[in-house]
PDB file of C-alpha atoms in Angstrom:
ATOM      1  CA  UNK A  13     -11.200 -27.267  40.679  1.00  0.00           C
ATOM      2  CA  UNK A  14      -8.770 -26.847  38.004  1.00  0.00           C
ATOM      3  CA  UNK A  15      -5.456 -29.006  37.372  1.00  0.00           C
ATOM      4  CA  UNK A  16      -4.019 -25.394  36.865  1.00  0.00           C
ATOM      5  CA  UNK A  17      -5.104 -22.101  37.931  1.00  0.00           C
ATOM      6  CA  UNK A  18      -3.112 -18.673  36.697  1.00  0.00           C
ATOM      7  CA  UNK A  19      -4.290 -15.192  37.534  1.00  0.00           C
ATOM      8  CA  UNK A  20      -5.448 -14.025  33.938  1.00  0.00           C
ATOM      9  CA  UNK A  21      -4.935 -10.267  35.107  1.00  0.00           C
ATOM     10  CA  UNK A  22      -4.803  -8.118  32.999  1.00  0.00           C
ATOM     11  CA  UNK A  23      -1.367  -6.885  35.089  1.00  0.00           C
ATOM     12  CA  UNK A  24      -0.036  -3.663  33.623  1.00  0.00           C
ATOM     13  CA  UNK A  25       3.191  -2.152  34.857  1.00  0.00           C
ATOM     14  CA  UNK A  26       5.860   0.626  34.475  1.00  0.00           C
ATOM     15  CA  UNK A  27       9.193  -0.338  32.784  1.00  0.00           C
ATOM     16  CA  UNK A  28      11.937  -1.383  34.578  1.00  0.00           C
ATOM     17  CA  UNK A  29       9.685  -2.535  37.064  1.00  0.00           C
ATOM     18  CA  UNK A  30      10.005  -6.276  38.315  1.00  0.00           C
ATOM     19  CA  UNK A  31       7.167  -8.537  37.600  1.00  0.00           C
ATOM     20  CA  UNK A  32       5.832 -12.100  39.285  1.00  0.00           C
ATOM     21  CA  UNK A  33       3.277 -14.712  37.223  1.00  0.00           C
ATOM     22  CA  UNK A  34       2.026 -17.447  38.977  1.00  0.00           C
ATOM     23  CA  UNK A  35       0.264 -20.787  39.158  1.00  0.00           C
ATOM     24  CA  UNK A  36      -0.520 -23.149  41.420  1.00  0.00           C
ATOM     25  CA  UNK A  37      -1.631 -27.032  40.622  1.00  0.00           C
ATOM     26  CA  UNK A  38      -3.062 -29.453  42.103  1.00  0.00           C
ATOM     27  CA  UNK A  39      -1.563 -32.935  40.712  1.00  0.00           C
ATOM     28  CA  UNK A  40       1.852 -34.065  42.301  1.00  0.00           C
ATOM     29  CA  UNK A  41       2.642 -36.349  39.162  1.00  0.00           C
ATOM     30  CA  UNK A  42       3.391 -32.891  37.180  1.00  0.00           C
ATOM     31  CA  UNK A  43       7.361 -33.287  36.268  1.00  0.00           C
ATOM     32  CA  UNK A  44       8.151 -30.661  33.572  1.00  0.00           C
ATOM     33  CA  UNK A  45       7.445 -27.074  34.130  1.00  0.00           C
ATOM     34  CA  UNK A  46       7.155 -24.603  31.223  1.00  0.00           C
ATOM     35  CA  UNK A  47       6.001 -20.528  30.522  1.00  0.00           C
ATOM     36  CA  UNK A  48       5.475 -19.179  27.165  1.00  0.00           C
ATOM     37  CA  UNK A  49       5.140 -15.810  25.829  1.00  0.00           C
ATOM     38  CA  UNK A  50       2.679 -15.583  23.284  1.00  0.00           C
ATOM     39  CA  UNK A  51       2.274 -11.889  21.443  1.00  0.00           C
ATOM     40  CA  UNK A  52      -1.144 -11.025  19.739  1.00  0.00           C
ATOM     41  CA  UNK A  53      -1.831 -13.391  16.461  1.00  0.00           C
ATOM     42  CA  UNK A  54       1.293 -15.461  17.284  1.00  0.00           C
ATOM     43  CA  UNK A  55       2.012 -19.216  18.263  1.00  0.00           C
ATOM     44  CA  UNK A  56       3.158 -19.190  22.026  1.00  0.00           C
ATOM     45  CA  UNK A  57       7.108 -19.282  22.565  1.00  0.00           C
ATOM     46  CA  UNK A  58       8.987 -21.507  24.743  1.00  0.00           C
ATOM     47  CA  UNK A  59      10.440 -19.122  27.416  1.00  0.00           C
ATOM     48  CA  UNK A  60      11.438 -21.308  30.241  1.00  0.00           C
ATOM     49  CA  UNK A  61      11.540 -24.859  31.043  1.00  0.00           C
ATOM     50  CA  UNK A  62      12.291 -26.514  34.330  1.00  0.00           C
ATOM     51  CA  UNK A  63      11.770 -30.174  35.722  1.00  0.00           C
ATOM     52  CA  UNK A  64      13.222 -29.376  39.305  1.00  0.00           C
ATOM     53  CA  UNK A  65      12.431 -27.686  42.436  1.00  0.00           C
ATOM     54  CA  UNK A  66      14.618 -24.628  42.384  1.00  0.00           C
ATOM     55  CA  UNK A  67      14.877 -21.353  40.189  1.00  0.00           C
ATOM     56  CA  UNK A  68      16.568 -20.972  36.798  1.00  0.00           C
ATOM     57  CA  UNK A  69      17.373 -18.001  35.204  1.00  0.00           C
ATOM     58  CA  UNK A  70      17.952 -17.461  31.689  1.00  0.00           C
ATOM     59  CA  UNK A  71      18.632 -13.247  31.373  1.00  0.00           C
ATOM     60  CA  UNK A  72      16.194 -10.979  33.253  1.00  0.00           C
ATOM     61  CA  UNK A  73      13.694 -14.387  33.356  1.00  0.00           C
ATOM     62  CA  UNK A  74      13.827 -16.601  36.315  1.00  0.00           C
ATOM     63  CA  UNK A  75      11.478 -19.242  36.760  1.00  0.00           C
ATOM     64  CA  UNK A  76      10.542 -20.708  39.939  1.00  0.00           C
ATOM     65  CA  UNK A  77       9.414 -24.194  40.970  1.00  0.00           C
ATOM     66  CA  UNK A  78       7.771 -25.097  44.576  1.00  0.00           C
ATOM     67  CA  UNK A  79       6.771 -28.726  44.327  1.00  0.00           C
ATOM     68  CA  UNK A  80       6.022 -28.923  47.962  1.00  0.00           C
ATOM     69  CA  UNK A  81       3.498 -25.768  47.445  1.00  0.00           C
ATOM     70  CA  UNK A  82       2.217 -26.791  43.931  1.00  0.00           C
ATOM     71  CA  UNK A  83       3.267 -23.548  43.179  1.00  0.00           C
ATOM     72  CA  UNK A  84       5.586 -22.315  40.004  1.00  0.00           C
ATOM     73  CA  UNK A  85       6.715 -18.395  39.372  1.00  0.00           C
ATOM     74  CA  UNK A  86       7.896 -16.790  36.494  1.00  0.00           C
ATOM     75  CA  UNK A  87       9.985 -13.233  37.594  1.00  0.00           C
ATOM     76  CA  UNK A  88      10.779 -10.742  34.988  1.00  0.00           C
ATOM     77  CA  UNK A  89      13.601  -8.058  35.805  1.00  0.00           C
ATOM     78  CA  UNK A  90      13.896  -5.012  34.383  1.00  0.00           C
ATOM     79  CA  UNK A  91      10.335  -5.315  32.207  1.00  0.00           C
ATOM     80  CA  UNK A  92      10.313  -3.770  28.576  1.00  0.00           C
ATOM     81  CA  UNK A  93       7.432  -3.015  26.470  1.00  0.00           C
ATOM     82  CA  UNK A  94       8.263  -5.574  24.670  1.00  0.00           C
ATOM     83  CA  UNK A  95       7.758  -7.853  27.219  1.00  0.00           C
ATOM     84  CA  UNK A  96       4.048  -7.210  27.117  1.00  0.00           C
ATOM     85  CA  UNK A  97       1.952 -10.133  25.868  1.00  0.00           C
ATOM     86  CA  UNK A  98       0.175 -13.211  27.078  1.00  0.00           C
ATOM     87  CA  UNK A  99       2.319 -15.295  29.343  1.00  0.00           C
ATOM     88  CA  UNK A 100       1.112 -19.102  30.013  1.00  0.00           C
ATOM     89  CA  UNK A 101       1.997 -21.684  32.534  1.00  0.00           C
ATOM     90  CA  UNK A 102       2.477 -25.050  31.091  1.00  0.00           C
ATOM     91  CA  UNK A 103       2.657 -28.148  33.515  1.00  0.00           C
ATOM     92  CA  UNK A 104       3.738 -32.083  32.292  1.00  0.00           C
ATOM     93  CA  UNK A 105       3.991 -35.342  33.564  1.00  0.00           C
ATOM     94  CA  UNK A 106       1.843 -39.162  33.003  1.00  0.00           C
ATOM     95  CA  UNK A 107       1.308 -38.203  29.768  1.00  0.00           C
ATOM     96  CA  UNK A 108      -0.153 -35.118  29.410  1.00  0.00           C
ATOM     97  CA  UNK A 109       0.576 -31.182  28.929  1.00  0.00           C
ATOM     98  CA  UNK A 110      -2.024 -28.658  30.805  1.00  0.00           C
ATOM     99  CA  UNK A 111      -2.323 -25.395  30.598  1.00  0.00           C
ATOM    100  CA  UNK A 112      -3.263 -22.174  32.468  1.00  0.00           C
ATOM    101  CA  UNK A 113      -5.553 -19.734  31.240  1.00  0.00           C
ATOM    102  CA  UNK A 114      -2.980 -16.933  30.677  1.00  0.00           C
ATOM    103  CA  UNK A 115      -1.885 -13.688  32.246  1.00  0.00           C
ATOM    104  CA  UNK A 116      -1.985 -10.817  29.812  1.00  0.00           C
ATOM    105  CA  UNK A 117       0.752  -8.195  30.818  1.00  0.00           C
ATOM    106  CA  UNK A 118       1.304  -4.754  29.454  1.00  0.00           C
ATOM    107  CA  UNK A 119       4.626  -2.493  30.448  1.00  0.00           C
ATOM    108  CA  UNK A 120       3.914   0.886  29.781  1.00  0.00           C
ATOM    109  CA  UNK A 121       7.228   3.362  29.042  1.00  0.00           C
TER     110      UNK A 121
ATOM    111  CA  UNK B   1      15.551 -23.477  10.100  1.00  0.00           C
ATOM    112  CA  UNK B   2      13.486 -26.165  12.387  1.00  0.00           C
ATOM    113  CA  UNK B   3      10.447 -25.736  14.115  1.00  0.00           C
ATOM    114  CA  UNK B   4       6.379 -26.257  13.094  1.00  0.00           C
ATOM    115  CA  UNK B   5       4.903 -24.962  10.062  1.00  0.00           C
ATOM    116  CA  UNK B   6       1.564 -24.284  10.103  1.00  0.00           C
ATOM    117  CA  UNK B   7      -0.487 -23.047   6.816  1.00  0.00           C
ATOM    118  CA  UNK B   8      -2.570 -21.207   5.863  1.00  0.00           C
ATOM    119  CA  UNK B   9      -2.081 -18.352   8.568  1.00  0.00           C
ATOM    120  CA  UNK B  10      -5.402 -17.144   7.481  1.00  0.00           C
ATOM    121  CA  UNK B  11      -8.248 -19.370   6.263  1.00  0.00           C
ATOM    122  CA  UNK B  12     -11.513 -18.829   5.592  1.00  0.00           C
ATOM    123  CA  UNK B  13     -14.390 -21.046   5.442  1.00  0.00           C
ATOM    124  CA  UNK B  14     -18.292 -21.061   4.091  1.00  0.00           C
ATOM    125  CA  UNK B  15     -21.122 -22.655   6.215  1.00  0.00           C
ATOM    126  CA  UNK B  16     -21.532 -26.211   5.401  1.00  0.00           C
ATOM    127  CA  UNK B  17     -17.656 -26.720   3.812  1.00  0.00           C
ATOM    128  CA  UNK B  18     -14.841 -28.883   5.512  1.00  0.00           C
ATOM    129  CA  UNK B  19     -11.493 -27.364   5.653  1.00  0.00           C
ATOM    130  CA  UNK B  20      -8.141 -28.698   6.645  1.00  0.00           C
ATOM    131  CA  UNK B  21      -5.540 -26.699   8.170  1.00  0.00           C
ATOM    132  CA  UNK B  22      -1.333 -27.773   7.751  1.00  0.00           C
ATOM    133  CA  UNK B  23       0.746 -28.803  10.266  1.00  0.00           C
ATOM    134  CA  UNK B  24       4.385 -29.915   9.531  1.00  0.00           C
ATOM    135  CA  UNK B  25       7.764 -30.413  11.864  1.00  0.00           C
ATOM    136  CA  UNK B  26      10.934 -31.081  11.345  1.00  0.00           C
ATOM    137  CA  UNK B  27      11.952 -31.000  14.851  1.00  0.00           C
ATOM    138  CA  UNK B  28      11.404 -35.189  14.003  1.00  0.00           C
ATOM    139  CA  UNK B  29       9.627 -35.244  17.541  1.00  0.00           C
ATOM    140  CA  UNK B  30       6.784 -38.500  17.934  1.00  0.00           C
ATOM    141  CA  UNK B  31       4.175 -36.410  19.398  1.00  0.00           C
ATOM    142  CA  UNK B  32       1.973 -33.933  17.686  1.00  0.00           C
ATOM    143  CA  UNK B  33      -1.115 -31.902  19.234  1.00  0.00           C
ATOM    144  CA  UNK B  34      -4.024 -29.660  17.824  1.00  0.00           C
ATOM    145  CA  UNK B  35      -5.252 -26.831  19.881  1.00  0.00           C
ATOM    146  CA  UNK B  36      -7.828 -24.583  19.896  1.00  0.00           C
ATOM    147  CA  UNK B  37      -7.979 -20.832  21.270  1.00  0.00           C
ATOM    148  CA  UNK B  38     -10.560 -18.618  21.627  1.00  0.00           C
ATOM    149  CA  UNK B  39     -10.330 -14.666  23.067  1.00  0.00           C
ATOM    150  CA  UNK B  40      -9.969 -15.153  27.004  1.00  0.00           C
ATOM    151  CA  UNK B  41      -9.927 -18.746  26.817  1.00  0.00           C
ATOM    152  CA  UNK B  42      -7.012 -20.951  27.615  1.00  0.00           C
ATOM    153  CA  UNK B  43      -5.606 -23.462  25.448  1.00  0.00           C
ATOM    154  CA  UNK B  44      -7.794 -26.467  24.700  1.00  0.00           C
ATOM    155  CA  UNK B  45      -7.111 -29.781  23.427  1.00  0.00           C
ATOM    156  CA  UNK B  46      -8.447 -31.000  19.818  1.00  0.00           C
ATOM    157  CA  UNK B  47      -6.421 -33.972  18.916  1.00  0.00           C
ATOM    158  CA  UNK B  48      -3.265 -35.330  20.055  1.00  0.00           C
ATOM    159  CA  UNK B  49      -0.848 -38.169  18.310  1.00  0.00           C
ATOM    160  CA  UNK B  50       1.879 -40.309  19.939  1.00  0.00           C
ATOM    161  CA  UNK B  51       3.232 -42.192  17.305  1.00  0.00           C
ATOM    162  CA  UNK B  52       2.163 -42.327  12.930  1.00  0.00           C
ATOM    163  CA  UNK B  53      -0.616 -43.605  12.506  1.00  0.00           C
ATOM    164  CA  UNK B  54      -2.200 -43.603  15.937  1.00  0.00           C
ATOM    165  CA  UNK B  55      -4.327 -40.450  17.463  1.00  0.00           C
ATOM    166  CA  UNK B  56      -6.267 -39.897  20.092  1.00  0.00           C
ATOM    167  CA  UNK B  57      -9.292 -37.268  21.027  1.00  0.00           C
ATOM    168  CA  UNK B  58      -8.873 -34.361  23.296  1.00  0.00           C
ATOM    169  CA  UNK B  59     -11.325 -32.262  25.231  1.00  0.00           C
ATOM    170  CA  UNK B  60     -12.880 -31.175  22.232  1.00  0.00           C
ATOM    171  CA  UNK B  61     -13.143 -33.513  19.498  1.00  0.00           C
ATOM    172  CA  UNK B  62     -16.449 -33.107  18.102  1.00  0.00           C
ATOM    173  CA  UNK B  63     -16.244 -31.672  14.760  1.00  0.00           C
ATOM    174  CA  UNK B  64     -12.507 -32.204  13.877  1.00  0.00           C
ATOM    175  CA  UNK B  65     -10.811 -34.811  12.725  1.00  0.00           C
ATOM    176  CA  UNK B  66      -6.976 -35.841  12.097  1.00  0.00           C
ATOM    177  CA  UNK B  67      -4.716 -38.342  10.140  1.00  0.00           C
ATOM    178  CA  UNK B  68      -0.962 -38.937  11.037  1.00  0.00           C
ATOM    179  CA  UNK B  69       0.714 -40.622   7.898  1.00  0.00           C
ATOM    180  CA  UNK B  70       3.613 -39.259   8.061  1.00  0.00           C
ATOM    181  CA  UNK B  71       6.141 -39.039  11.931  1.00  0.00           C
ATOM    182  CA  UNK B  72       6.311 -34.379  10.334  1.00  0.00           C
ATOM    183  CA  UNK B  73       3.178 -34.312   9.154  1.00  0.00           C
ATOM    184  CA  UNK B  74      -0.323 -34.040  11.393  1.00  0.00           C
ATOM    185  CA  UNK B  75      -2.978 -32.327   9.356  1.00  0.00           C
ATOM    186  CA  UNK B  76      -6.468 -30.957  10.917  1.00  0.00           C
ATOM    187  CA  UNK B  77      -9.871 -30.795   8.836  1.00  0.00           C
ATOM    188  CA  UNK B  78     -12.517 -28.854  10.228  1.00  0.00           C
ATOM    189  CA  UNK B  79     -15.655 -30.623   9.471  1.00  0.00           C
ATOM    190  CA  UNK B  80     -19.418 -29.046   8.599  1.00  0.00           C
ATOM    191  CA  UNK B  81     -20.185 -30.404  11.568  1.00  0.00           C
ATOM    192  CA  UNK B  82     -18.127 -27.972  14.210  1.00  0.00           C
ATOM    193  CA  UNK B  83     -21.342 -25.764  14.850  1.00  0.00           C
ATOM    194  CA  UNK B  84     -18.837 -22.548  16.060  1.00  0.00           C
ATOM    195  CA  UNK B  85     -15.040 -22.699  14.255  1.00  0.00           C
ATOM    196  CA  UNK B  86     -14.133 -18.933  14.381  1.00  0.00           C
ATOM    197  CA  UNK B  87     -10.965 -19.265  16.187  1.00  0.00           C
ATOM    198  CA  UNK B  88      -7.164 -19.191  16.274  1.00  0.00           C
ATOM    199  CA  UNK B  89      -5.615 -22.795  15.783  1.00  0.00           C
ATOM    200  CA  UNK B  90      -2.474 -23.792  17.095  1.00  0.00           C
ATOM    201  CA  UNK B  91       0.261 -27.081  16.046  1.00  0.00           C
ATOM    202  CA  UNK B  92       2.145 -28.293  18.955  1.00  0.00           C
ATOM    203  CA  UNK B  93       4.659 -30.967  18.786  1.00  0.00           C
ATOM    204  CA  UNK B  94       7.004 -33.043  21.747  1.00  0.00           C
ATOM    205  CA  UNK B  95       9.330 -35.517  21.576  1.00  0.00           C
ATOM    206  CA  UNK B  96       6.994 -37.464  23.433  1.00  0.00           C
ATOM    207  CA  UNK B  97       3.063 -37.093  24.490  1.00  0.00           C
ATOM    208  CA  UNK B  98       3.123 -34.899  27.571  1.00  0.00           C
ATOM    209  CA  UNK B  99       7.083 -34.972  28.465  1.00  0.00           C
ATOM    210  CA  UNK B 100       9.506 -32.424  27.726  1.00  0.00           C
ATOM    211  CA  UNK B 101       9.432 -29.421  25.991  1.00  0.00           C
ATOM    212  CA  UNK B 102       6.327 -28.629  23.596  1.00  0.00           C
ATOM    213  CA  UNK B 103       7.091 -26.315  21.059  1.00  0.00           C
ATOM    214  CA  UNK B 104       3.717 -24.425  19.041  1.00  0.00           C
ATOM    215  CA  UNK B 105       3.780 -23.173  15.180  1.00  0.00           C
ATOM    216  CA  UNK B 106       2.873 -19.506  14.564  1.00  0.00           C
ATOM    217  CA  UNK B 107      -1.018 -20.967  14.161  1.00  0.00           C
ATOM    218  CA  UNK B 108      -4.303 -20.642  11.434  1.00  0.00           C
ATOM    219  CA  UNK B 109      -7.023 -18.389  12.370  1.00  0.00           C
ATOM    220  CA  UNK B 110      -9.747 -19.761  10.682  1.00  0.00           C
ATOM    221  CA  UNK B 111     -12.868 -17.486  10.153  1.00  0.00           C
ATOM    222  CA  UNK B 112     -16.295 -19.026   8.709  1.00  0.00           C
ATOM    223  CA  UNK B 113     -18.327 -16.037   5.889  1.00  0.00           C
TER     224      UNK B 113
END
């Protein structure tokens, strides 16, 4: 079983519509929970970062963090085209950053 | 303008050469990482640093090697010896190994002729 495990999709939606990414994990000791956007041929941006049980929201991005379910969300309200890319789960703690495969999303107009 | 630099963006190598690939930060964070990514595969870990001078293997070592002189600078040579290095590379640095925010350069795709 992996540390990590993210529905790779492919997940292709209507604008304005509201999308959910998720992961689940298996190791408690994770602290620090991060997504990042990453667009063809690009480095992978820092979208949201969260070390808490709890949502955050930064704009039409909330992220959501279940430590009693192993379980972290990332909601997008509202999706643009632009939004579509690769979004990745990123998961922290003892020393060491894992990763989930990736969930490529495309918002069609 | 801070962040990870990472050159060339495109890089292209013969059979049989060694190449090395630039990664430099400014974002004067301790820990710097090296990761590889191929089409429908996650992320995987090459070589991670904590602190100058000191480095440690990842997942997939074989074929790569590092140095860490300098706290902004972590470079990556791709050795005659990596039997399959077609793929997109990516920089990564934190302020410290595996805490906090990780932030990536714009990454090399390397491309062996």
């Amino acid at each position: 079983q992996k540390e990590v495990e993210q529905d790779p999709g492919p997940l292709s939606v209507p604008e304005g519509a509201i999308v959910s990414l998720n992961c689940t994990y298996s190791n408690s000791a994770f602290q620090y929970f991060m997504w990042y956007r990453q667009y063809s041929r690009k480095g992978p941006e820092l979208l949201m970062y969260t070390y808490s049980s709890g949502n955050k929201e930064d704009g039409r991005f909330t992220a959501q963090v279940d430590k009693s379910s192993k379980y972290i969300s990332l909601f997008i309200r509202d999706s643009q085209p632009s939004d579509s890319a690769t979004y990745l789960c990123a998961m922290s703690g003892y020393g060491k950053l894992t990763f989930g495969q990736g969930t490529i999303l495309t918002v069609h107009p | 303008d801070g962040g990870i630099t990472q050159s060339p963006k495109y890089l292209f190598r013969k059979e049989g050469q060694n190449v090395t690939l630039s990664c430099e930060q400014n974002l004067n964070h301790d820990a710097m990482y090296w990761y590889r990514q191929d089409p429908g595969q996650g992320l995987r870990l090459i070589y991670y640093s904590q602190i100058v001078n000191d480095f440690q293997k990842g997942d997939i070592a074989e074929g790569y090697s590092v140095s860490r002189e300098k706290k902004e600078s972590f470079p990556l040579t791709v050795t005659s010896a990596q039997k399959n290095p077609t793929a997109f590379y990516l920089c990564a640095s934190s302020m410290a190994q595996g805490e906090g925010r990780t932030f990536f350069g714009q990454g090399t795709r390397l491309t062996v002729v």
